CSV table of C-alpha atoms in Angstrom, one decimal:
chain,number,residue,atom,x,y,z
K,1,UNK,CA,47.6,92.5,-99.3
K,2,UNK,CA,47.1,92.6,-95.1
K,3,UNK,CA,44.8,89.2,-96.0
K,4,UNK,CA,47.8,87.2,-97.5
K,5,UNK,CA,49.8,88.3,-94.7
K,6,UNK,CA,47.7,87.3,-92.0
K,7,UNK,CA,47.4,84.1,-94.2
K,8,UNK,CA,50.9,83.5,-94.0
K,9,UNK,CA,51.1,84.6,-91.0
K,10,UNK,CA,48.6,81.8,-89.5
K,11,UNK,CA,50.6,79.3,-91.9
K,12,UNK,CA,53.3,80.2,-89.8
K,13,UNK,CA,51.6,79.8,-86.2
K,14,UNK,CA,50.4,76.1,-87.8
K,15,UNK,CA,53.7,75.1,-88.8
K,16,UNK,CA,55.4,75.9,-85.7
K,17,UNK,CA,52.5,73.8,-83.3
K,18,UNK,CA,52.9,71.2,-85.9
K,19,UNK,CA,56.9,71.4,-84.9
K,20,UNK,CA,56.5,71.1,-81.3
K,21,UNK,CA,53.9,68.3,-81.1
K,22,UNK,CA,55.6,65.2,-83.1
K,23,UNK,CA,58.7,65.9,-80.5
K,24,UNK,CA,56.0,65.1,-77.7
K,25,UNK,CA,54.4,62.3,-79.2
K,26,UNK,CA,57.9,60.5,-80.0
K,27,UNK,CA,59.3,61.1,-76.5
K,28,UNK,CA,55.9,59.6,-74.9
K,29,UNK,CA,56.0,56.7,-77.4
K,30,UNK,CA,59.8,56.4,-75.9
K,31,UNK,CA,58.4,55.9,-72.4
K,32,UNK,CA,55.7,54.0,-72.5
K,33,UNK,CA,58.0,51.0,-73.8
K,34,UNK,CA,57.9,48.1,-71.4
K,35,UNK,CA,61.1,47.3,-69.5
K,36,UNK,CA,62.1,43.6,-69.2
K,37,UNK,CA,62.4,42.9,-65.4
K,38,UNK,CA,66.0,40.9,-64.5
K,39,UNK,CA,65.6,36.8,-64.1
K,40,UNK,CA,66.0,36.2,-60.6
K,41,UNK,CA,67.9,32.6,-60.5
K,42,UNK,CA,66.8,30.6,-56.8
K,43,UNK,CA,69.6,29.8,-54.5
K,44,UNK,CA,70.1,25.7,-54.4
K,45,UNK,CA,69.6,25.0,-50.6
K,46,UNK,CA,71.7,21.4,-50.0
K,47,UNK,CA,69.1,19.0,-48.5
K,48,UNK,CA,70.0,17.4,-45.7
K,49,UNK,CA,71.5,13.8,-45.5
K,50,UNK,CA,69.1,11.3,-43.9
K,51,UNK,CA,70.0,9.7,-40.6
K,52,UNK,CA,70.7,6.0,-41.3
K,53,UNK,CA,68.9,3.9,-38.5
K,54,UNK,CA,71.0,1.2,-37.4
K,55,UNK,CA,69.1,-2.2,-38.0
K,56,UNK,CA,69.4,-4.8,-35.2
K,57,UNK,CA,70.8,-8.1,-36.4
K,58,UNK,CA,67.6,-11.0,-36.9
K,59,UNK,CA,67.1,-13.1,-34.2
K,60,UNK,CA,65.8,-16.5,-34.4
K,61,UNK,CA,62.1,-17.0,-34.1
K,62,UNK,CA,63.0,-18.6,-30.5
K,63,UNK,CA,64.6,-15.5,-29.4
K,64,UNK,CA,63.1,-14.1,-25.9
K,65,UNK,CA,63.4,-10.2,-25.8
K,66,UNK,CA,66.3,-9.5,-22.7
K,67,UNK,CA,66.6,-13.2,-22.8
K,68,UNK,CA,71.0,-14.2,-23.6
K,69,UNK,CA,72.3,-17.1,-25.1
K,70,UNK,CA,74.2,-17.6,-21.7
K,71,UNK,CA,71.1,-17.1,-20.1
K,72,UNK,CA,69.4,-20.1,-22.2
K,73,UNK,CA,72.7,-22.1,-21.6
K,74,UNK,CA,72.3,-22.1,-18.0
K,75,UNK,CA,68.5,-22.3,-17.9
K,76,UNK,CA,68.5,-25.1,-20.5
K,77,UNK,CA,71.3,-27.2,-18.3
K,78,UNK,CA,69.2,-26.4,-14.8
K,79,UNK,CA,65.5,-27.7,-15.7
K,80,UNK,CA,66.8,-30.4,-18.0
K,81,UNK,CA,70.5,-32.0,-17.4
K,82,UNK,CA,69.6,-32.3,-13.4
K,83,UNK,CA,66.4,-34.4,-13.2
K,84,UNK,CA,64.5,-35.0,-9.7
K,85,UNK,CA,61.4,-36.8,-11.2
K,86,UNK,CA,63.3,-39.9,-12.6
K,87,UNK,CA,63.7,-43.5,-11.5
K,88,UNK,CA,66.2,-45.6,-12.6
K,89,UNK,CA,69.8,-46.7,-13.1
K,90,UNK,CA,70.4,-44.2,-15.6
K,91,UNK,CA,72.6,-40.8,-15.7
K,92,UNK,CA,70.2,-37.9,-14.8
K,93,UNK,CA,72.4,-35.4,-15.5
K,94,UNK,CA,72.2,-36.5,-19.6
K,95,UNK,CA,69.4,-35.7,-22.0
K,96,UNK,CA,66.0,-37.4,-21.3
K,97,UNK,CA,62.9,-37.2,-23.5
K,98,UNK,CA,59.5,-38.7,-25.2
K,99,UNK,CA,60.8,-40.4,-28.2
K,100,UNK,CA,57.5,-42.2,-28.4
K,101,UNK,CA,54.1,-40.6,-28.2
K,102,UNK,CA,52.4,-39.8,-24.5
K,103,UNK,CA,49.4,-41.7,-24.4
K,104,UNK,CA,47.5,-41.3,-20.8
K,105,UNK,CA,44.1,-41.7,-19.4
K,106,UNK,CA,42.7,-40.4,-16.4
K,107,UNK,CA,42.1,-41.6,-13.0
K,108,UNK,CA,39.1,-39.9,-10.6
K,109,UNK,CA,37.1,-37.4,-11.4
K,110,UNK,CA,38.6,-34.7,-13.2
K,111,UNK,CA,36.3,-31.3,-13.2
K,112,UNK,CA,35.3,-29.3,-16.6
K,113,UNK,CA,37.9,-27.1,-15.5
K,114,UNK,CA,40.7,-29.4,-15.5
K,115,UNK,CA,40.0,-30.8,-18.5
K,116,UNK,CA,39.8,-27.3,-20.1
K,117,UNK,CA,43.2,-26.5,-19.2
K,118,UNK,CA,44.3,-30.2,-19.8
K,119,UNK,CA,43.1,-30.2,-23.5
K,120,UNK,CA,44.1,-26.7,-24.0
K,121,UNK,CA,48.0,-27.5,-22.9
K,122,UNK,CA,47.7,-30.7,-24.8
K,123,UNK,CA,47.0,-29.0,-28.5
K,124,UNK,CA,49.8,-26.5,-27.9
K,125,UNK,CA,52.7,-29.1,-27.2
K,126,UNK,CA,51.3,-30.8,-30.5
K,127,UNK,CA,52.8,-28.1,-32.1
K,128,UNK,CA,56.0,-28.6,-30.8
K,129,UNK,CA,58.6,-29.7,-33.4
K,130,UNK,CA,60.1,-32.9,-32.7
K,131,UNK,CA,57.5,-34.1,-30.3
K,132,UNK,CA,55.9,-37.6,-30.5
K,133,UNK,CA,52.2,-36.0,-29.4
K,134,UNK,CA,50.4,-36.7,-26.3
K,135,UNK,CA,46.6,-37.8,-26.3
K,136,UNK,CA,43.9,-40.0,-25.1
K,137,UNK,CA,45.1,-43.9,-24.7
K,138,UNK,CA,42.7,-45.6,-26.7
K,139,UNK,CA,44.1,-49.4,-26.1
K,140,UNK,CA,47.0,-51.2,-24.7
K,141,UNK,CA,49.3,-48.4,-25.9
K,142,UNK,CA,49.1,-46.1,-22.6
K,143,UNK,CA,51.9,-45.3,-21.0
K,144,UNK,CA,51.0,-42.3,-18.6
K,145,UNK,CA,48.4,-42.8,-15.6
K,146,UNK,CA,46.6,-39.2,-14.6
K,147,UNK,CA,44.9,-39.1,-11.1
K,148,UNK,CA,42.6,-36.7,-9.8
K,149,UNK,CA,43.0,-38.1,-6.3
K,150,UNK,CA,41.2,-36.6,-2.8
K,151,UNK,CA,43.9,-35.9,0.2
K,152,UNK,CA,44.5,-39.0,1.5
K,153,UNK,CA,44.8,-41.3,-1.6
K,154,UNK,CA,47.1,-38.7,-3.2
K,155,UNK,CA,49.5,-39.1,-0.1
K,156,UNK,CA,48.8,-42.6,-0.2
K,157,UNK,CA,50.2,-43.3,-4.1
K,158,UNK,CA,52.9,-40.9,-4.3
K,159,UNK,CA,54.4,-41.1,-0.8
K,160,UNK,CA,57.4,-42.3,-2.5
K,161,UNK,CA,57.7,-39.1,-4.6
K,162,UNK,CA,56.7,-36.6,-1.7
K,163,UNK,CA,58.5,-38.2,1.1
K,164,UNK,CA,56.3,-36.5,3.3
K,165,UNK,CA,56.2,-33.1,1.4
K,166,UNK,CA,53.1,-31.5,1.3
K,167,UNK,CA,52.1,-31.1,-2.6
K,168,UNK,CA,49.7,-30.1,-4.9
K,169,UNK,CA,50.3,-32.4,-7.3
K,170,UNK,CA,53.4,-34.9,-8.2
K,171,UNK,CA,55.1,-36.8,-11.4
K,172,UNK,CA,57.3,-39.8,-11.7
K,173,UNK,CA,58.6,-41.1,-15.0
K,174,UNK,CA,60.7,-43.9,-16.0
K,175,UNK,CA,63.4,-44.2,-18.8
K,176,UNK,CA,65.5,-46.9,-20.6
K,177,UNK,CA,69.2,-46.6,-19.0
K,178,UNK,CA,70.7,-47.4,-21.9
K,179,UNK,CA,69.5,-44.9,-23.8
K,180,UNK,CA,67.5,-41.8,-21.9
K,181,UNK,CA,64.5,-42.0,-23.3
K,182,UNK,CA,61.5,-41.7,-21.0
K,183,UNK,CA,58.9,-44.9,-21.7
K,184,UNK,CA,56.0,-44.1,-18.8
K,185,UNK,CA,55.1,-42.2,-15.8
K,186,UNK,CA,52.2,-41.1,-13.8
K,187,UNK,CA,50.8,-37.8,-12.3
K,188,UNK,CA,48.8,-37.2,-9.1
K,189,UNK,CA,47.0,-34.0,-8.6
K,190,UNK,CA,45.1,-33.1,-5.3
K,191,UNK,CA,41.4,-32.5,-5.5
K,192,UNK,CA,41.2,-30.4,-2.6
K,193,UNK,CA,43.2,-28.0,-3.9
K,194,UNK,CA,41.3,-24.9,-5.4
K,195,UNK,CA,40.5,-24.7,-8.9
K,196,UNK,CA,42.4,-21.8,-9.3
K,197,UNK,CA,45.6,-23.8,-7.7
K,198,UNK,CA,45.3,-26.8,-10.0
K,199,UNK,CA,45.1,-24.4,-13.1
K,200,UNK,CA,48.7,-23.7,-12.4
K,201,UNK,CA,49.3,-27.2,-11.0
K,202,UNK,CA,48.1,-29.4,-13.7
K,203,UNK,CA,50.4,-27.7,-16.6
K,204,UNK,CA,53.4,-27.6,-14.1
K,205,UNK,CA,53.3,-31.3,-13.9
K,206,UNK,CA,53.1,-32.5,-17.4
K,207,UNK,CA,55.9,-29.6,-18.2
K,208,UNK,CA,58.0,-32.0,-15.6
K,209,UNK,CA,56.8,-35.4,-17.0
K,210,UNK,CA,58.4,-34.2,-20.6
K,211,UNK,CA,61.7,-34.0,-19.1
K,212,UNK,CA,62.0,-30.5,-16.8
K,213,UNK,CA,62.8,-30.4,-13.7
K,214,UNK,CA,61.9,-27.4,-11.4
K,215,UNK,CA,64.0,-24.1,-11.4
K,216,UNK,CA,65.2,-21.3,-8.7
K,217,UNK,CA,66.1,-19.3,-11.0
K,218,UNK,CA,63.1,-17.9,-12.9
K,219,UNK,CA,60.1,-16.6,-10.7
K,220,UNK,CA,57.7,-15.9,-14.0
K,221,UNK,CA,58.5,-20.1,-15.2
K,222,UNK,CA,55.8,-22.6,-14.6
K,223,UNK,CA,58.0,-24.9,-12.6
K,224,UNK,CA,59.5,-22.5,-10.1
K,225,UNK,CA,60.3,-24.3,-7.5
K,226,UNK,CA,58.6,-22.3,-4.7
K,227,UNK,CA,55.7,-21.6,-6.5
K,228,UNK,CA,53.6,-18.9,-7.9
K,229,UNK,CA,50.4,-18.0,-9.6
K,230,UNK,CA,51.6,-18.6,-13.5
K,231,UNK,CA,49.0,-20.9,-15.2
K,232,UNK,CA,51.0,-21.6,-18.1
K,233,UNK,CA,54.2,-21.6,-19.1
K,234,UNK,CA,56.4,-18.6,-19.8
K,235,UNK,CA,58.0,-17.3,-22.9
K,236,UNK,CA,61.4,-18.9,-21.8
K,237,UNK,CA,59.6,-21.8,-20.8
K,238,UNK,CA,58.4,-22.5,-24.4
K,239,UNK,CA,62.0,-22.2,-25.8
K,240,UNK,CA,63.5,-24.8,-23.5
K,241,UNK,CA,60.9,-27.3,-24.3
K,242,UNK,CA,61.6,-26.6,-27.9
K,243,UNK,CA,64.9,-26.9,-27.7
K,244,UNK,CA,64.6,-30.3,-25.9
K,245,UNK,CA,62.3,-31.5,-28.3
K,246,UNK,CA,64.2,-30.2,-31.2
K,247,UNK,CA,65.6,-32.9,-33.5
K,248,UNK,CA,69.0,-32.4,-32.7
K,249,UNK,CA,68.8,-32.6,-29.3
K,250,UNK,CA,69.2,-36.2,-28.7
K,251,UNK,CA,68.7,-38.7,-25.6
K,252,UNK,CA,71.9,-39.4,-23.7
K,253,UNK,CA,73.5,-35.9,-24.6
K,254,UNK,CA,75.7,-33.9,-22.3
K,255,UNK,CA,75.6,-30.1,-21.4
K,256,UNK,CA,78.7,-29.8,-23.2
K,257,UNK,CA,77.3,-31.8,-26.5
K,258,UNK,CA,74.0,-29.7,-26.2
K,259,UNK,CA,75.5,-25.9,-25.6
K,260,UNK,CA,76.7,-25.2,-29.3
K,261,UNK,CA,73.3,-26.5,-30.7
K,262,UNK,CA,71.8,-24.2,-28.1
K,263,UNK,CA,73.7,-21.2,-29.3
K,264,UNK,CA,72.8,-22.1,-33.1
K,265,UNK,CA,69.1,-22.6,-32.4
K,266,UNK,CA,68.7,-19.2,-29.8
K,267,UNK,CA,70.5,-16.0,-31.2
């Protein structure tokens, strides 16, 4: 009889554990269950607006960087409508140009040097639009005389065009009346000037046998009139012998027939 009690009485003891554990396990199993973490949505940040960069308006591929269309105006009229080189009846304050090409031979002795800077002068203005071409006479078709001349034969032939001036070199051309264009003309340089001044000379005076007179107003141009130590011609300088040459430029034609092809041609 006491072993059936203590029997039940362990039955008892097992039953009760048994009761209190599956609580346990169920609340542990409750725990351990993941928890799902809240989406987190990123804040839109505005971008900012890019800076427009305001485009300068194209020039034309004559422009000169600080250089006006006023500015060109009044260049254009001094070196080309108000010619000191010419001789004739004509008006010098019209257009004069080549129409027909510059063919020249030289006179003296010219020096390696000179014709260096001759022949490298020479292929540029070939390049020119609207230029005839200058080169090496090969017959009767010369028109321009060259001289490499010492002191007193340089005096001697252009005495006329120096009127006692002392020079480094000088240019005479001639032109039809009737019509402006330039037909001939001759250049002088001095010999015993340095090779480092007829450099700068030698250019100078072909710039003023294709229609260009000197200037005061431009220190950095070939042809400033009281000289410097350029030995070619500047940036502006190009543009004005382009515009002369250019094909709408014509022989005979005033300032005021020349300025609004000016302003079309340099913007």
């Amino acid at each position: 009889m006491k072993k059936c009690v203590v029997f039940l009485i362990v039955l008892a003891l097992m039953a009760g554990l048994f009761a209190c554990k599956k609580p346990m396990q169920e609340s542990i199993q409750a725990t351990s269950a993941p928890t799902t973490a809240p989406t987190i949505v990123p804040t839109q940040v505005p971008t900012a607006k890019p800076t427009e960069v305001p485009t300068e308006a194209p020039h034309s591929d004559l422009y000169v960087p600080g250089v006006s269309q006023d500015q060109m105006v009044t260049y254009f009229n001094e070196v080309v409508l108000s010619m000191e080189y010419t001789d004739g009846d004509g008006d010098a304050t019209l257009v004069q140009k080549w129409e027909c090409p510059v063919r020249y031979r030289i006179e003296g002795v010219a020096d390696d040097g000179d014709t260096q800077v001759l022949d490298a002068f020479i292929e540029q203005l070939n390049e020119v639009e609207g230029f005839p071409g200058i080169g090496v006479a090969t017959g009767l078709e010369q028109n321009v005389t060259i001289s490499f001349l010492q002191d007193e034969a340089f005096y001697a032939q252009f005495a006329d065009v120096l009127n006692g001036e002392v020079a480094d070199g000088a240019v005479q051309f001639w032109y039809y009346n009737a019509t402006n264009d330039i037909h001939s003309g001759r250049i002088g340089y001095r010999k015993d000037a340095s090779q480092e001044i007829r450099e700068s000379v030698i250019p100078e005076e072909i710039v003023n046998l294709l229609g260009l007179s000197d200037t005061v107003l431009r220190e950095d141009s070939i042809t400033y009139q009281y000289g410097n130590k350029a030995t070619k011609p500047s940036a502006v300088d190009w543009v004005i012998i382009k515009l002369l040459y250019h094909p709408r430029i014509q022989c005979g034609m005033t300032a005021a027939e020349c300025e609004p092809i000016i302003r079309e041609l340099y913007y």
